[in-house]
């Protein structure tokens, strides 16, 4: 039986809000049932959102829910995680066993946010805090159902919006309700973050309606205007659009003046034109922020009836913001505490304040009307004074900075230092956007000459952490002002990594090289002078910095064709004597050496062993740069060496580590890298999902072209040429990525797409362009099989001679390195090009080479191609047997027997290839295998593209778990995958089943004959 959750009767009843209350009550009822959701009240200022939140807060407390609430402040939009902290701090105050229970598991990830002085393992921890806050709230809700209330969502800071969005996406199955209010028409502090929260698929948006005439009459009676005529009430509706706050201000003003008759005439005459008495002038409608003007006039009228000190105190409180103490406001306006207390009581009586200690206005619009009424210069001076006062009180750094952001620049060194302190705190809280805002404001002050370089350097680092393209330029400006070798080299290391993350490999290499030049000029001797030796310099920090710069240069230059020879030259001594791998820099160099060994076709096991030494049993995860450059080299070595299982294990650990610690760019890089072994192993949906995770990460550009290539290659296997086209369609791609190896991978995907479209000429051009880039690496490693693909393109165009040349060249390279996947791929292409008996022999060898390989996609291709060739050979034998039966019966019998044998072999190979292609979701290949099977005379079901039969095994398993009621996160734990992959599988299942969501899954899956 549903509990009675309706609001209790009060002396100030809530009018005209039955539908809105029903929605909020259902939200609470859902939390009590463990069916968490979130609801956003959206409407104009004064429409009643705050009042609805207060009502539901009271209802929740009476019905046994725990309530955590916060109200955003327009002066604190940059305060990192300000609202999130306000929400969770009550939970942090508990002690003993309850605290241990609340902070169990991943909830501990938020503890650094609650202790700003605590050092962080990395700079990009916003998602870590978001997940920690979610787990803390979930742990609290496990003890007692929870209501989270957030008012004035438009002013919530970026970090807190991340927390709210992270929570909203995980409410399913949790006894947590989230109710938030959003003022329409107000520019949000973080538009993107607000959109993520507001448009989460499970969100409910409720827009409170204007009050009807009958409720306006009740308000008028409550204000002492029971005798108000209908003409007056109708005019009130027209002037205020039924906005409760504006109505109350208007009615109060009319009642105070005691001129109902005159007001009725004025309203009736001027309402339609937006006129009216002092209490309502300038209001064109509830959705129009011009309504603030009506409140401003009303407030000014109220203050005009009070002593001057009341107005001064109200202005001081408006500058300080809700939550300030009366003592602080009194100091700001220069009044003693007793006189300020008396003035505050008068403001409370007048309805300007809702409470005195701490100070809180009756409504944000009241405060805004006072704050914005100030002249800009006066407002700026008051904010500067407020900042100085808070600094003297040792207030939170970001609370101080919130005032400095609104003060006028004054060449004040103390202001610069305070803004720096706020920026450091924001960085520690992993909200680089706030740090950026504080430091840019510090530059406007401006800082003294001696502090300018430090300000630029900190700003550049914050911009880099946020993935902004401005970071490298800001760091370069700082570089020109730095003096010591260490400072300059560190700045250049940051510049190089920032350029690398943006995909600008040439510029990255130049920055790393300049850093090395700085240290060389300073006489630093490290591994650059003696490969593998311990640093001989007295300053071990500089020597380690030199090692990291060296590794950075090699990582960028190796994949930039113009610098590849120089990268090889610098690597040469390391190939003979390698570093021990005892420091972070040495492990970075080991990763570079491992990849070089692989590229130079050293024995694969040697390259794999070096990569695993650099991996150091996962120790490298705790010392990764924000971009994950070292991880890239380790994973590439393992993947290109066909150690696909090891590569996936490393990358699974890297993804889990990044998710645990909220390192967004590391997660993007690890997910992208994992997409390749997923693709090769035939986990197409997982490959696609991982590549999309990377591309969806703001600011991640490291391997954009090759991430797009993965998505296109998966789409090609599925026969979705439109999706492949979309992934590969990048304006000015050649200009953006010319000379880079990631672009070569995109060219390969373009070639494959052209090939299946029958455009052999375009395919050959794309493959040859890809080959030109890879050949510049001076490698014989066929990690990218451009030659065999180009051979098929030339064959399609009729250039058999070039096709044979390329196919044979790749087979020779693949045989030399002896890896199953590239060998199988090259033999398959060579078999197709050769044709006849020679081609059959090559195709048999291809299938045999891949028999035990984890590269299931390539194995499926080899089996289907072999089956198709056997089917064609059988048809030729059969024709010979038929034609030669009369002339040479013995020969005809031999041909007939061979035809039968080959037909049997063809069917066996095609059936195996079809089963494997269907299992991995390679639709195009499965359709070809089925067609070839039918051509042998075998009966086979057509490949399903819709319905239950079209689901891949992974999609079917995920769909069944979802139909049982498991949440995406629970499914992810069950299937040992990331939630994004669950979401991707479900989206595919919905499309194939023709349904819109998980509520329809059970019925749709009931049509599965397999049960």
Steps between C-alpha positions, in 0.01 A plus 500: 500500500636837402597725789333841538775728379292812436610830657352583838262795536671831580400859560649583160349233274658416166248599235452363149775243521316167526648352181852611588466357850369174359817467292722574800307264725537224241874574495517443876280193480737357237798554730322314777448209258866507391414648160717808493438780249568870470267787431571854386259784575552754224342843475536874529620678812220508757285229344521293819788256449670576832172473688433159343846381604438617856168316510645174372795535738257514790292211363811285459616561855157414640487180297834370622739601220834658569528838325818660371446844352697786349421831334732641236631855520562716192815631667646152543466349153877443480538340844614147418250241624340765722147358478623139514686579821192667647303183424743243640655685794220389737600141422866579563423625851404156631752287688571143604336199340248710306778699333687180413185364339428820310853531364541133412616397155519762225347763732852555631581668168329818617710535815766722334222741407400523865864565593629754243853492638533131426720431193352330196654224293414681178355827378199364315292365788161665443339173401661333800325747729174462308509123541606527863210737571259262327622204703482704823138593424421141401648374827293755692187399309562135587451602863207736439325609174637832385373822345757733342373855447683762294352846445608744227662238281604769251765623743644163597874477436646267235644248747173463688310457174734210421406345832128552435521363145701199620240437771204548265637242257517241780173551686335192354444249777613742773280638782604853406283783366651819359290816473651812346374842393619686193423862414405529134675766296798537736840425337636191681842487661582183304269451198642162398487359852146625549391335175650168608302509823180648367471274198599172661251255338331416832448867598154645558461871423206678665412858407280665766199672346381859555248531783135502388259779589341314793835463675588863434177593677611293802838678500326836486280406795807388697657843431192677638344567159200271525282769346712521185275505191537250217633772272790555742573128527486456121740789457733338755506187284584702189776701668670212686408206276391319814851503652454445877797708614406795280138469608591509868725803446226679309223415747717593798582835341135573427392394849772715659396807300134435576400622156316201354268704284779705343714189451214320328459789256876515434527126445197484278634784289868408487523127554491402135782739424718366778437806720333510840579631842840512661478145618456354152641738243713353228372144525414357163450137605614233741753359257650847450789586729372855489290378791804561716439871446161471668660338803774765500242777516311318770815447707608860455157611611527281810847630582382858454272450800785373720792678670803564268711241683254228398566581134877505555487166680285349225754610237788356705312172537426497126872535425605236753229255391277258684673330789699803616489579869337813635839599645660486153224711345522752784877537451457547126254786544690649794233448765530365852341163565210624716382758248543246217288246690218752538519584129496131412183451705331777303607334171355174625169668582492665159539165324840584352682241711382148577738458798762702685767251607642407265358761267266372231278696265135421452572405139805509269321759289483733802872475550568537125288813485712660774836381370436599142354838604847610614714706264780282353777697670331488841421132457863427409631691803266313733609164359867596541433599860310174557797305366742677732268441794461129424876464452555653843253244637696218327195400300503236226727610214236462234241691700746789510572466128126511423507865612826584325349372176246783532737767628664748267870442414718712727861379465466342844770236569289356784211445260731314262627279782147426616395406146804270475399330824148448366639360175719255690198382696292464183778295337524284812125445469554407134294785355749667267222717352472690829877527530508643148240765590692606813835519323363691203356750747842518670652595165248787475605638842791476372762313704834663576776423250663241729172304522389521135692191389361293788146614417535410133660166582220404740239619250658294223502187715136552592407552135691182409316303769171630357603399147489857368693580182619829657724312744809474282492870412459601865789274604711647220434850634612380842809338353632835379495629859655201680863507605621170648570192284266287708209745461555533127542126445187420702301756301622346175407151625148630562490670160613181329241285672229756427594507131510119495153479656375735229641275228770754399789253502752721319445789742510259794835361392643849458391595853653186653821565307521860619467372857794266440702789356431705814630220724797427273600866519478475879739206500252235609630148430249218510405211280552716192872474555521148632221266405392294794748653747386663820486880473841653560362848570478618857144610439308175455178695441647665191635170377158338535341799324747451217404133472130586480565763234701249302226240516248768403702599195529143379129434552404801285777482239457129431155552352584824318651390170734799460660433842505123491870470400606721790286299741672183378843658544425591860356159571796310355723504812206399717438191291842370606500598869167568656410685820418300811143621513533604863367856455197642326712652226689176444176305471383751241820440302460123534154532344652689208771236455242220511295660225810564290603135533158405371509747214845375397369142491706373790382163631147572628560341837789740557281805434220357716740436789629859485146640492406296806816622678389856433152406623662391827199297616278804465722739693508726197129574552576705812751719318333561165494845352149639458498398132617140548790524253710223660199268510459557126845364424459194724159414354610556140795266552281224638224540241735519200691199638177299491501473881131583487411333830780682684406828333139467610604411855724807522234726351219355714712590802569847358131565431403383848773715656393808304133444587586450865704818513288708266786570256293589194781533245677188624170316471452629146849391396470157664156442348624599154803271528281213614273546198769348274543161674121491538467551124760240409344248741157555347346687791361756261241659728759545775750647251242749376395593853859558614584718201187706561588546867832648393354733238227619737756617757528882490843614387629152406665520156806275539393227262182642353560381142572141601210496748277604212657222296392241760139619486508492119656153486236361736225664294645346184491153657137563586424617147412849618671716240312813612642473852847431358470808280395711798798387706747571219350831387735758652545831314864576419611168650814485285607848608424434869679167528741485208813299575365319807457126543152533656395662173640199314251282689218727389621472140494121530136516614417731208657245265298213645180699462579581137583133437163368615332766288681366196711813449835328456675813379409708807581205724845455343575871539402493870705186571805632313478830694476301822803297393702812425455619857579164657800439271652823630530323837755268337324193635437163350230426757164442327296627797291689248442266200489775239686298236259207502203734496652703215559172315127423515422852381738471201353157421154658497631755252654232279866574582595144585875560474500771769263291711733198493803718580338655808347174625827309476691782668267495801510120527879515513492763777240305697695174469812677627330616819291184543191648668173318432269795434709689245614172341144373465381832356782520245457135391126553455553800272777320311273200450223717354745675269667177385181303439495143378678218676779730621243728654327208671827394657559850636146520636536163674822624655325820611224308678755267660712792623198651672354176640619563856522881483283724718458720188153364432402764244793415275437128552137543392616683188749225417240224544243674281754583230630142500147363485411729211814398308430130562142548381623659177765229451236233557281656236793495253574134581136412463484669159810311389356172623179562309674609180762221511278211605448374144852565363699378802282326758788440743604866498141608536459274803807650665376852435158408634643351819718802554202729439301317766787510747559869443129576532497321836809694611344823376185442701699415811717811471206725419289364783781563747564844355128583506463392861802706605398807299148483644633462853723807477241710318687528167175532305653563158729200526217281634276596209772409253565167676129417493475585130803284421353215702175516308703496178642161606147367523493504878190623676556784742300766669548848365696726730254684719525879515202554729325320783640273769694294246697810400639551850864412552575271797620802700191704414275207590670447837491871590136529391398199712673646807327834444165324457555341843514851647875548545633855465768584246763509773389163640511352149849644453619328817336173395642507148837652601467793260463876540151657528550682169529163326179384668328813373631437148386134498155600624469773236579242230252254653223761511562585134498137385196413710310811393433617855561826683630387837564233760137485613423323171794259510330210676219479245737545206735227622208265558492460121840326516451135403821415684331595825 
